[in-house]
PDB file of C-alpha atoms in Angstrom:
ATOM      1  CA  MET A   1      66.607 -63.680  51.212  1.00  0.00           C
ATOM      2  CA  ASN A   2      63.867 -63.548  53.502  1.00  0.00           C
ATOM      3  CA  ASN A   3      65.660 -61.280  55.987  1.00  0.00           C
ATOM      4  CA  PRO A   4      63.855 -57.893  55.629  1.00  0.00           C
ATOM      5  CA  ALA A   5      66.810 -55.965  57.003  1.00  0.00           C
ATOM      6  CA  GLN A   6      69.003 -57.765  54.640  1.00  0.00           C
ATOM      7  CA  ARG A   7      67.282 -57.052  51.712  1.00  0.00           C
ATOM      8  CA  SER A   8      67.005 -53.147  52.711  1.00  0.00           C
ATOM      9  CA  ARG A   9      70.807 -53.461  52.822  1.00  0.00           C
ATOM     10  CA  LEU A  10      70.991 -54.650  49.503  1.00  0.00           C
ATOM     11  CA  ILE A  11      68.749 -52.182  47.835  1.00  0.00           C
ATOM     12  CA  PHE A  12      70.355 -49.401  49.859  1.00  0.00           C
ATOM     13  CA  ILE A  13      73.946 -50.598  48.057  1.00  0.00           C
ATOM     14  CA  TRP A  14      72.372 -51.136  44.524  1.00  0.00           C
ATOM     15  CA  SER A  15      70.729 -47.299  44.991  1.00  0.00           C
ATOM     16  CA  TRP A  16      74.071 -46.297  45.882  1.00  0.00           C
ATOM     17  CA  ILE A  17      75.846 -47.747  42.797  1.00  0.00           C
ATOM     18  CA  PHE A  18      72.867 -46.672  40.594  1.00  0.00           C
ATOM     19  CA  ALA A  19      73.290 -43.019  41.954  1.00  0.00           C
ATOM     20  CA  LEU A  20      76.978 -43.037  41.625  1.00  0.00           C
ATOM     21  CA  CYS A  21      76.903 -44.279  38.003  1.00  0.00           C
ATOM     22  CA  ILE A  22      74.012 -41.553  37.161  1.00  0.00           C
ATOM     23  CA  LEU A  23      76.238 -38.885  38.759  1.00  0.00           C
ATOM     24  CA  ALA A  24      79.140 -39.713  36.416  1.00  0.00           C
ATOM     25  CA  LEU A  25      77.108 -39.375  33.480  1.00  0.00           C
ATOM     26  CA  LEU A  26      75.604 -36.290  34.851  1.00  0.00           C
ATOM     27  CA  PHE A  27      79.592 -35.103  35.103  1.00  0.00           C
ATOM     28  CA  VAL A  28      79.873 -36.309  31.107  1.00  0.00           C
ATOM     29  CA  PHE A  29      76.836 -34.713  30.064  1.00  0.00           C
ATOM     30  CA  PHE A  30      77.529 -31.489  32.062  1.00  0.00           C
ATOM     31  CA  TYR A  31      81.346 -31.053  30.217  1.00  0.00           C
ATOM     32  CA  VAL A  32      79.516 -31.733  26.771  1.00  0.00           C
ATOM     33  CA  SER A  33      77.135 -29.000  27.552  1.00  0.00           C
ATOM     34  CA  MET A  34      79.777 -26.399  28.671  1.00  0.00           C
ATOM     35  CA  ARG A  35      81.628 -27.326  25.641  1.00  0.00           C
ATOM     36  CA  CYS A  36      78.472 -26.734  23.500  1.00  0.00           C
ATOM     37  CA  GLY A  37      77.821 -23.552  25.240  1.00  0.00           C
ATOM     38  CA  HIS A  38      81.366 -22.332  23.862  1.00  0.00           C
ATOM     39  CA  LEU A  39      80.054 -23.289  20.252  1.00  0.00           C
ATOM     40  CA  MET A  40      76.680 -21.622  20.639  1.00  0.00           C
ATOM     41  CA  LEU A  41      78.505 -18.568  21.693  1.00  0.00           C
ATOM     42  CA  ALA A  42      80.854 -18.322  18.418  1.00  0.00           C
ATOM     43  CA  GLY A  43      77.970 -18.924  16.682  1.00  0.00           C
ATOM     44  CA  ASN A  44      78.606 -22.704  15.253  1.00  0.00           C
ATOM     45  CA  GLY A  45      75.325 -24.367  17.705  1.00  0.00           C
ATOM     46  CA  THR A  46      74.312 -27.167  16.435  1.00  0.00           C
ATOM     47  CA  THR A  47      71.614 -29.577  16.955  1.00  0.00           C
ATOM     48  CA  ASN A  48      74.251 -32.072  18.738  1.00  0.00           C
ATOM     49  CA  CYS A  49      74.166 -29.332  21.515  1.00  0.00           C
ATOM     50  CA  VAL A  50      70.871 -29.218  21.813  1.00  0.00           C
ATOM     51  CA  VAL A  51      70.393 -32.829  22.519  1.00  0.00           C
ATOM     52  CA  GLY A  52      73.478 -32.578  24.910  1.00  0.00           C
ATOM     53  CA  ILE A  53      71.906 -30.057  27.099  1.00  0.00           C
ATOM     54  CA  GLY A  54      68.325 -31.966  26.778  1.00  0.00           C
ATOM     55  CA  THR A  55      70.044 -35.051  28.169  1.00  0.00           C
ATOM     56  CA  PHE A  56      71.717 -33.299  30.899  1.00  0.00           C
ATOM     57  CA  TRP A  57      68.728 -32.218  32.436  1.00  0.00           C
ATOM     58  CA  ILE A  58      67.221 -35.544  31.716  1.00  0.00           C
ATOM     59  CA  GLU A  59      70.347 -36.836  34.088  1.00  0.00           C
ATOM     60  CA  GLY A  60      69.805 -34.707  36.172  1.00  0.00           C
ATOM     61  CA  ALA A  61      66.135 -35.584  36.997  1.00  0.00           C
ATOM     62  CA  PHE A  62      67.474 -39.361  37.466  1.00  0.00           C
ATOM     63  CA  VAL A  63      69.895 -38.291  39.663  1.00  0.00           C
ATOM     64  CA  ALA A  64      67.164 -36.602  41.867  1.00  0.00           C
ATOM     65  CA  ALA A  65      64.922 -39.471  41.729  1.00  0.00           C
ATOM     66  CA  ALA A  66      68.130 -41.907  42.849  1.00  0.00           C
ATOM     67  CA  LEU A  67      68.590 -39.880  45.428  1.00  0.00           C
ATOM     68  CA  PHE A  68      64.984 -39.798  46.561  1.00  0.00           C
ATOM     69  CA  SER A  69      64.807 -43.583  46.516  1.00  0.00           C
ATOM     70  CA  LEU A  70      67.947 -43.736  48.638  1.00  0.00           C
ATOM     71  CA  TYR A  71      66.349 -41.051  51.036  1.00  0.00           C
ATOM     72  CA  ARG A  72      63.274 -43.580  51.186  1.00  0.00           C
ATOM     73  CA  VAL A  73      65.119 -46.837  51.584  1.00  0.00           C
ATOM     74  CA  ASN A  74      67.087 -45.042  54.739  1.00  0.00           C
ATOM     75  CA  ARG A  75      63.868 -44.163  56.336  1.00  0.00           C
ATOM     76  CA  LEU A  76      62.466 -47.664  55.750  1.00  0.00           C
ATOM     77  CA  MET A  77      65.406 -49.452  57.472  1.00  0.00           C
ATOM     78  CA  ALA A  78      65.891 -46.832  60.056  1.00  0.00           C
ATOM     79  CA  GLY A  79      61.713 -48.366  60.729  1.00  0.00           C
ATOM     80  CA  GLY A  80      59.952 -45.309  59.838  1.00  0.00           C
TER      81      GLY A  80
END
């Protein structure tokens, strides 16, 4: 794969796949943190809920990084 345009296109496609997978995980952890929020309001908060909410924010950071890499790849493909 010596063609730079083809390599950039492949990186762009894999970045989108990566971002979509992380986005799916983000929605799963968002659901878990919402359910844990109801448990905490009821006075039944557990350590699992804290781990779930922490993981939700970590996943959000990964999504932000993936979207930034998509932006950079798109800029590189455009020649800038």
